[in-house]
Short mmCIF file of C-alpha atoms and ligand atoms in Angstrom, two decimals:
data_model
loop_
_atom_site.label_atom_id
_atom_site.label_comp_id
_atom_site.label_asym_id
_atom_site.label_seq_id
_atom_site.Cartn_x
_atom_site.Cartn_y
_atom_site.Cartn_z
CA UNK O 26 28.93 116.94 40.05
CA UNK O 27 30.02 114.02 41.39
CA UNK O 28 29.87 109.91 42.02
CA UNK O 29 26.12 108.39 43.11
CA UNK O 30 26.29 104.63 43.12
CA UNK O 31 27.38 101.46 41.74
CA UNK O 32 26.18 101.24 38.12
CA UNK O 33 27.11 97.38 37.69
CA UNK O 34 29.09 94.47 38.95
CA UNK O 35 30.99 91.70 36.81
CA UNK O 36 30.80 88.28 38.51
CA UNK O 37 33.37 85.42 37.55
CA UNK O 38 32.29 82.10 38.18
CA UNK O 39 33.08 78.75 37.31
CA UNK O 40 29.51 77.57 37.04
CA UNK O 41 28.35 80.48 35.06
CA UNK O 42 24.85 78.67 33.80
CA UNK O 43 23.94 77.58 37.39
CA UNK O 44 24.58 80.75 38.63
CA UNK O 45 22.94 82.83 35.75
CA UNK O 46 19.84 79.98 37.09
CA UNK O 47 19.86 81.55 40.95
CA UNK O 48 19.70 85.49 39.76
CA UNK O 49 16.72 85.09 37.68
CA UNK O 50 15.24 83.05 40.69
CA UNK O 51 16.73 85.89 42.73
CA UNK O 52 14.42 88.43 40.47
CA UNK O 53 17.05 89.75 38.07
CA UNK O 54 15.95 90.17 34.83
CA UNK O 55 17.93 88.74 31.90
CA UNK O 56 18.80 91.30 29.15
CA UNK O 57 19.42 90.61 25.37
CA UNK O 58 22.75 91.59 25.95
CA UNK O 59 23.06 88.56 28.73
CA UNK O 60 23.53 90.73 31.61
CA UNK O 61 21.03 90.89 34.62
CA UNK O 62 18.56 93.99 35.23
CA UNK O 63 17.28 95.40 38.42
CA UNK O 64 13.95 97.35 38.27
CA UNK O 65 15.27 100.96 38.60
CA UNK O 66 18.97 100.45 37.25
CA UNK O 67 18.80 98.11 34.55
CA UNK O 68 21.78 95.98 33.35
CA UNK O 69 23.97 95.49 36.70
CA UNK O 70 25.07 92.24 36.55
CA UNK O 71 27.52 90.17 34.54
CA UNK O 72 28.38 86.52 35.04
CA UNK O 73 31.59 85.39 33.29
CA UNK O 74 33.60 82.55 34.20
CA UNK O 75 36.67 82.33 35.91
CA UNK O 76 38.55 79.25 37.54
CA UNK O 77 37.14 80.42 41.00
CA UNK O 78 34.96 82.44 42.24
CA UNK O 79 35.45 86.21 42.11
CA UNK O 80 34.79 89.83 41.50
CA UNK O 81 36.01 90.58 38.36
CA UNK O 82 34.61 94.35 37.97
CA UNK O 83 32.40 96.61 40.17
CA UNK O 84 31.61 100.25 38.04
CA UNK O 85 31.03 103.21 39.66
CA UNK O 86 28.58 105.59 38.51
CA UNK O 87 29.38 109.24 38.13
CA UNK O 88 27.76 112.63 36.71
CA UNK O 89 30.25 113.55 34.14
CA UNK O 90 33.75 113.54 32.94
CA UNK O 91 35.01 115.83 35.76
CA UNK O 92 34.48 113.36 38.31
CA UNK O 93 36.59 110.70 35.85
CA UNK O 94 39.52 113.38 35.33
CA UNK O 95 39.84 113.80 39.60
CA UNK O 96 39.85 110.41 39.76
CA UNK O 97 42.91 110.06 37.05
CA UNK O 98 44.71 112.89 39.23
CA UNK O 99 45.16 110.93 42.28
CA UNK O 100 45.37 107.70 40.46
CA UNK O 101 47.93 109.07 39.05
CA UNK O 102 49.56 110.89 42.11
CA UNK O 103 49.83 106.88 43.56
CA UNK O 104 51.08 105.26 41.18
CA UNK O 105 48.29 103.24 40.10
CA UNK O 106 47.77 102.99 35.95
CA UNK O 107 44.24 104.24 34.51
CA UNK O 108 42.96 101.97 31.51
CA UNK O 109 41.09 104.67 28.86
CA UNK O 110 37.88 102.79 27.44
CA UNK O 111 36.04 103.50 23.98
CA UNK O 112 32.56 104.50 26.07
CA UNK O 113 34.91 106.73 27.65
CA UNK O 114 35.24 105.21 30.93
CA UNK O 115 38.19 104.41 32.61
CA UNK O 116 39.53 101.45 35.00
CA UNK O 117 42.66 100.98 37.76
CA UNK O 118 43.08 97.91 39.75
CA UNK O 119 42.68 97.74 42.80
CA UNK O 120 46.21 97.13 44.10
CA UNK O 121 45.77 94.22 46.69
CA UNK O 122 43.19 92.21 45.74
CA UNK O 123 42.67 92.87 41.57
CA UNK O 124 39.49 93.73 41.34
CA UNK O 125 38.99 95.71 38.30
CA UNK O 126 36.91 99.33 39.66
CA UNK O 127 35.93 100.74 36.60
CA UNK O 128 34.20 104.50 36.56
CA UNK O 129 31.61 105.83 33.95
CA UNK O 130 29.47 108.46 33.53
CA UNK O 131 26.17 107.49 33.22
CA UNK O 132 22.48 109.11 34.68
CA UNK O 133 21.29 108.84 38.50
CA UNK O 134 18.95 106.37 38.67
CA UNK O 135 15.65 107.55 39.23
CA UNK O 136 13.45 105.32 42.11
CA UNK O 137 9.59 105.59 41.95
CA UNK O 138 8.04 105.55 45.68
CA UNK O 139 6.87 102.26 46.25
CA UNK O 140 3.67 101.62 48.87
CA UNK O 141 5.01 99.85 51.53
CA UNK O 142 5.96 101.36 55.10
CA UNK O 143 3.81 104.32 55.02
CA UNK O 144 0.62 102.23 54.92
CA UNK O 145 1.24 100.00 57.83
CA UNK O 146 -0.38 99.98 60.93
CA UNK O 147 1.19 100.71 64.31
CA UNK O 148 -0.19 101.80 67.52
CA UNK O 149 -2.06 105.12 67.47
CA UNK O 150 -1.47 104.91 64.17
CA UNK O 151 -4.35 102.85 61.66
CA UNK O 152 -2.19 104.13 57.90
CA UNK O 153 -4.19 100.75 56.87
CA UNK O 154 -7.29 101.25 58.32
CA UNK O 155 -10.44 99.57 56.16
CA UNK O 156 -7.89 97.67 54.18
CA UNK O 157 -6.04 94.99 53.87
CA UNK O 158 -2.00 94.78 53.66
CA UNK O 159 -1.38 94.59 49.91
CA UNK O 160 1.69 92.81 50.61
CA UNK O 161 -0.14 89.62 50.73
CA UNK O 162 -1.05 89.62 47.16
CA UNK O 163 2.53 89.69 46.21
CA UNK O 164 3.26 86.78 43.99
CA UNK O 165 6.37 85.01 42.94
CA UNK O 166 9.92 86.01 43.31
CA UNK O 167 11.31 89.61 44.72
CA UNK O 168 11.83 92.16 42.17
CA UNK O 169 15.36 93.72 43.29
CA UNK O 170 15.04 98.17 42.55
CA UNK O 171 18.65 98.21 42.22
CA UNK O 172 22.46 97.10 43.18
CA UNK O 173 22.90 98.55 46.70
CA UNK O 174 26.29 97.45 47.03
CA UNK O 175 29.08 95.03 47.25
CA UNK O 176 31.55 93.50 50.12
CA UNK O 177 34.87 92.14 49.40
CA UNK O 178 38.48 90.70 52.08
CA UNK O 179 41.43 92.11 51.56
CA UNK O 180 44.91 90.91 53.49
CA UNK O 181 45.89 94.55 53.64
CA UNK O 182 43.42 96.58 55.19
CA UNK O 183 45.08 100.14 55.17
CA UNK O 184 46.79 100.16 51.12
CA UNK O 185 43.18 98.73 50.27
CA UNK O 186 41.08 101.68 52.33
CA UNK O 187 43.65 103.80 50.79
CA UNK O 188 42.87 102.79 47.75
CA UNK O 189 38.85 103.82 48.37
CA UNK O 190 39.30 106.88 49.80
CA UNK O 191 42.82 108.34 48.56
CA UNK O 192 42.03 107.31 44.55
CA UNK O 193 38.07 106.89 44.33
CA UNK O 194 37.62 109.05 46.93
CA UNK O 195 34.95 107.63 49.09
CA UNK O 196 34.51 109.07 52.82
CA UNK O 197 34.12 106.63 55.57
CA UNK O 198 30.56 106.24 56.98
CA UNK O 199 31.34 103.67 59.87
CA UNK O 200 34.03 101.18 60.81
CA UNK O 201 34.20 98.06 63.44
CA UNK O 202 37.57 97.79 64.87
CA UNK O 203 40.06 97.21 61.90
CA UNK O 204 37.65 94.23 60.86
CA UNK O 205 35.22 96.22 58.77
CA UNK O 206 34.79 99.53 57.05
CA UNK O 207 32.05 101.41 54.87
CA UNK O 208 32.11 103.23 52.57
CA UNK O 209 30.10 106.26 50.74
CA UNK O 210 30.05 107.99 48.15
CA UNK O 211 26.73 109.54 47.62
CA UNK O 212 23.56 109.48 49.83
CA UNK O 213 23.48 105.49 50.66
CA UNK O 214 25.42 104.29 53.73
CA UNK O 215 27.81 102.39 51.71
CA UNK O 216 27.89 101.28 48.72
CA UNK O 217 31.16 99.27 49.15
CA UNK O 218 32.45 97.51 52.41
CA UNK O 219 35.64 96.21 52.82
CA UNK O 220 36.53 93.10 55.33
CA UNK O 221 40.11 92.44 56.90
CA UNK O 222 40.94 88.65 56.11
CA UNK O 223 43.98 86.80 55.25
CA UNK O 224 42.98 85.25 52.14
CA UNK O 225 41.22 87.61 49.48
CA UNK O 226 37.45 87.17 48.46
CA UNK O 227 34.15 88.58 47.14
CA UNK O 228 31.79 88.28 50.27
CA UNK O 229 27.91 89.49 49.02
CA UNK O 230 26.59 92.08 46.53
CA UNK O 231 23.31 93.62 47.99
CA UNK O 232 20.24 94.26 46.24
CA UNK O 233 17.46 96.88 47.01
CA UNK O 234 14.25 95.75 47.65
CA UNK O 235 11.16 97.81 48.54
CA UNK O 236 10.76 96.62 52.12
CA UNK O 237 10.48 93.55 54.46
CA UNK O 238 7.83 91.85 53.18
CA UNK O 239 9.62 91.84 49.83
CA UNK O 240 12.56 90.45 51.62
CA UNK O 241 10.44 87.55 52.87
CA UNK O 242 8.85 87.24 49.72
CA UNK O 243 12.37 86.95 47.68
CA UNK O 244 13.67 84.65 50.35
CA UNK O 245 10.10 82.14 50.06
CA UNK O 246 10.90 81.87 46.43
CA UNK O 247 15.20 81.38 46.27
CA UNK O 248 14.28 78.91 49.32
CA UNK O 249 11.50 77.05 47.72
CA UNK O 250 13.79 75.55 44.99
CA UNK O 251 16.85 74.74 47.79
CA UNK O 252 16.78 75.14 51.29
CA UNK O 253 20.10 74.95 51.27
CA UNK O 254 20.68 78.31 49.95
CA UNK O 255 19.66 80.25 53.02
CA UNK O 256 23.09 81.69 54.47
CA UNK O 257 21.79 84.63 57.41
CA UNK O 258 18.48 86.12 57.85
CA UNK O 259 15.88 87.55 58.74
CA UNK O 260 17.73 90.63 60.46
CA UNK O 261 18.76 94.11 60.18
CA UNK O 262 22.47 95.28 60.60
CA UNK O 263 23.78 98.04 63.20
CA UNK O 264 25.80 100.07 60.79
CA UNK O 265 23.76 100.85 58.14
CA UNK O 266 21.12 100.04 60.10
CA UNK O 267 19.20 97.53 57.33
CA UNK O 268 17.06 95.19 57.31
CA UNK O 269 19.06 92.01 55.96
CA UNK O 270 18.52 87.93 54.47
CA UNK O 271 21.74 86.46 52.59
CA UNK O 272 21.43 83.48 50.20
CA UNK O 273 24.44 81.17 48.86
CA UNK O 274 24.44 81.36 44.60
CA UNK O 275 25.78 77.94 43.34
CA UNK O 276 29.42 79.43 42.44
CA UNK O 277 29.43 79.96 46.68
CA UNK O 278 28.86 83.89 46.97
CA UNK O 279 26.22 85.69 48.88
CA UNK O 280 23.91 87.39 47.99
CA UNK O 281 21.46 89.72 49.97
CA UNK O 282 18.24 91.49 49.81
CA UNK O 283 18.24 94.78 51.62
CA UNK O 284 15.85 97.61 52.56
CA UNK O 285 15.82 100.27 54.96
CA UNK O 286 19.70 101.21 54.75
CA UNK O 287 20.33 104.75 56.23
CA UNK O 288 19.98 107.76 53.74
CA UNK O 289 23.28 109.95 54.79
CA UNK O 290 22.60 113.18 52.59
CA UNK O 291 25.78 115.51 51.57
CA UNK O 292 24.54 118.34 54.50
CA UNK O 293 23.98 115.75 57.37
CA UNK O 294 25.83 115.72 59.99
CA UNK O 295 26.89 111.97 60.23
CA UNK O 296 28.51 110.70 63.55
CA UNK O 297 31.36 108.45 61.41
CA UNK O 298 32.31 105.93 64.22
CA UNK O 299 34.37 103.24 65.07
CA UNK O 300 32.01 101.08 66.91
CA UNK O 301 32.62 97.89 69.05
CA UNK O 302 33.05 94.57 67.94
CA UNK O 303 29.63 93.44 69.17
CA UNK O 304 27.70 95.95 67.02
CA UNK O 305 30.14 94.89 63.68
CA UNK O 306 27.46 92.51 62.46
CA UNK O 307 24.08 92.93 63.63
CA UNK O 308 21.25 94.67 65.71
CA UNK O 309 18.75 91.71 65.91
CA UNK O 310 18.99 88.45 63.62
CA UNK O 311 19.57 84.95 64.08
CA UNK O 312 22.87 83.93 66.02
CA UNK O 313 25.81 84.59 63.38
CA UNK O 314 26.54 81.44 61.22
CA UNK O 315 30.11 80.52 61.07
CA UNK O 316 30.37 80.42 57.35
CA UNK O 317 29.08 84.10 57.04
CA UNK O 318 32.13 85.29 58.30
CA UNK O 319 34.68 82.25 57.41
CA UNK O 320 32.44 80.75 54.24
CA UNK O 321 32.92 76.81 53.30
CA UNK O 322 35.10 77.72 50.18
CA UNK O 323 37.91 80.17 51.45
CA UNK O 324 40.85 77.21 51.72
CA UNK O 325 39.82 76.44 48.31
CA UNK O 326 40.42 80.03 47.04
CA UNK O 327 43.79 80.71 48.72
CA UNK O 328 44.66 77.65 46.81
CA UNK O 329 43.51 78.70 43.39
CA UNK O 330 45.10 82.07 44.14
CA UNK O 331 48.47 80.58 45.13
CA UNK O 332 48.57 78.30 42.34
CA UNK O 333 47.90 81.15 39.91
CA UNK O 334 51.12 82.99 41.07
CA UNK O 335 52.90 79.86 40.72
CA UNK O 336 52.15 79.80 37.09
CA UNK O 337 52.89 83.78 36.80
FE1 FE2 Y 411 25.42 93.99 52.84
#
């Protein structure tokens, strides 16, 4: 009993059929129902449009109607209203920044082992010996196994942790000096991440893939069609510890293959920490690009955003 991962993400966008264009290039897979399908946990995506870009929705996945009804409770207990669906889910928002976090109960999602890391070589260790690596008969784009997680700013750091922890009731896995938390729920080292920023923004959703050649292989095909796309990459990130490449979609939001986050079972004993500054970002990568952390677009969101509380 009890929460295990994102089960989808609603996207708004105002360019909703070039964007729909970069996540089958990305290696979604488009559904009848016109959402986007990872490999192990089917429909995840949703692209809708909106004046600018956002977040609209991320759903939470849970085991059964329990883990809804604790959820209600401290909704509840904060004041925050809890919208009953017909599939028997139920939504708050969240209070600073809108997003719509929606919990449902639906199955864990069930990963076959791939190949990959286990049959490499290293020294004093031939795994591949007699063979060669089957990676390089990998064709066309990356096949994502599933929606990792998803990174959004908020002005108010502590209601919007609050929020996470006190209603949802995530635990914290690591933080970076009131710039960044993570945040977990089940066995992956976060499966959402929240940014301190002035102006409020969806940052990246992050996709599983199998392992680093896949990563390369995604990122050959997204680049192929527009060079232009490549945001940060190759790397792999200090908390969390994985291996990382982040792509631009055409509405202006990243996107990012990842593999080889750290597994943080229920029994482990996890050293939560607030670490440096220095190790916020990265363990080895290219040199941080400015518009990773302050992208092209964010002037042009706090204007949409203040001009939609003029109206209201
Ligand atoms: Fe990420």
């Amino acid at each position: 009993m009890s929460l295990h991962g994102l089960a989808n993400m609603t996207l708004g966008v105002p360019n909703v059929d070039a964007t729909k264009q970069f996540y089958r290039e990305f290696g979604l897979a488009e559904s009848d129902n016109g959402m986007f399908a990872s490999a192990d946990g089917g429909d995840q995506l949703r692209v809708v449009e909106s004046p600018y870009r956002r977040l609209v929705e991320f759903a939470l996945a849970a085991d059964d109607r329990d883990d809804l009804d604790r959820i209600r409770t401290a909704a509840n207990a904060c004041d925050i209203a809890v919208t009953d669906h017909d599939d028997g889910s139920i939504s708050m928002s969240e209070p600073i920044v809108g997003i719509s976090a929606k919990v449902t109960v639906r199955p864990r999602i069930e990963q076959p082992v791939a190949h990959s890391w286990q049959s490499m070589n290293s020294p004093g260790n031939p795994a591949r010996s007699g063979t060669r690596a089957p990676a390089i008969f990998n064709q066309g784009s990356a096949r994502p196994r599933k929606l990792g997680h998803v990174l959004y700013t908020t002005p108010d750091f502590a209601a919007s942790m609050r929020f996470l922890t006190d209603v949802l009731g995530f635990k914290v896995s690591d933080t970076s000096a009131g710039m960044i938390a993570f945040l977990i729920w089940s066995t992956d080292h976060h499966i959402v991440g929240l940014i301190n920023a002035p102006v409020p923004f969806f940052h990246h959703s992050s996709w599983q893939v199998n392992d680093l050649d896949e990563i390369g292989q995604g990122a050959q095909t997204l680049l192929a069609v527009d060079p232009g796309r490549d945001v940060w990459g190759l790397g792999r990130h200090f908390l969390g510890s994985n291996l990382f490449w982040y792509f631009r979609d055409p509405a202006g939001n990243f996107a990012e293959y990842y593999a080889d986050l750290d597994q943080i079972p229920e029994d482990a004993e996890w050293d939560a920490r607030d670490w440096a500054p220095d190790k916020s970002l990265y363990a080895w990568g290219p040199p941080v690009p400015k518009a990773f952390v302050h992208p092209d677009d964010v002037e042009e969101i706090a204007a949409a955003l203040q001009g939609q509380q003029g109206v209201s």
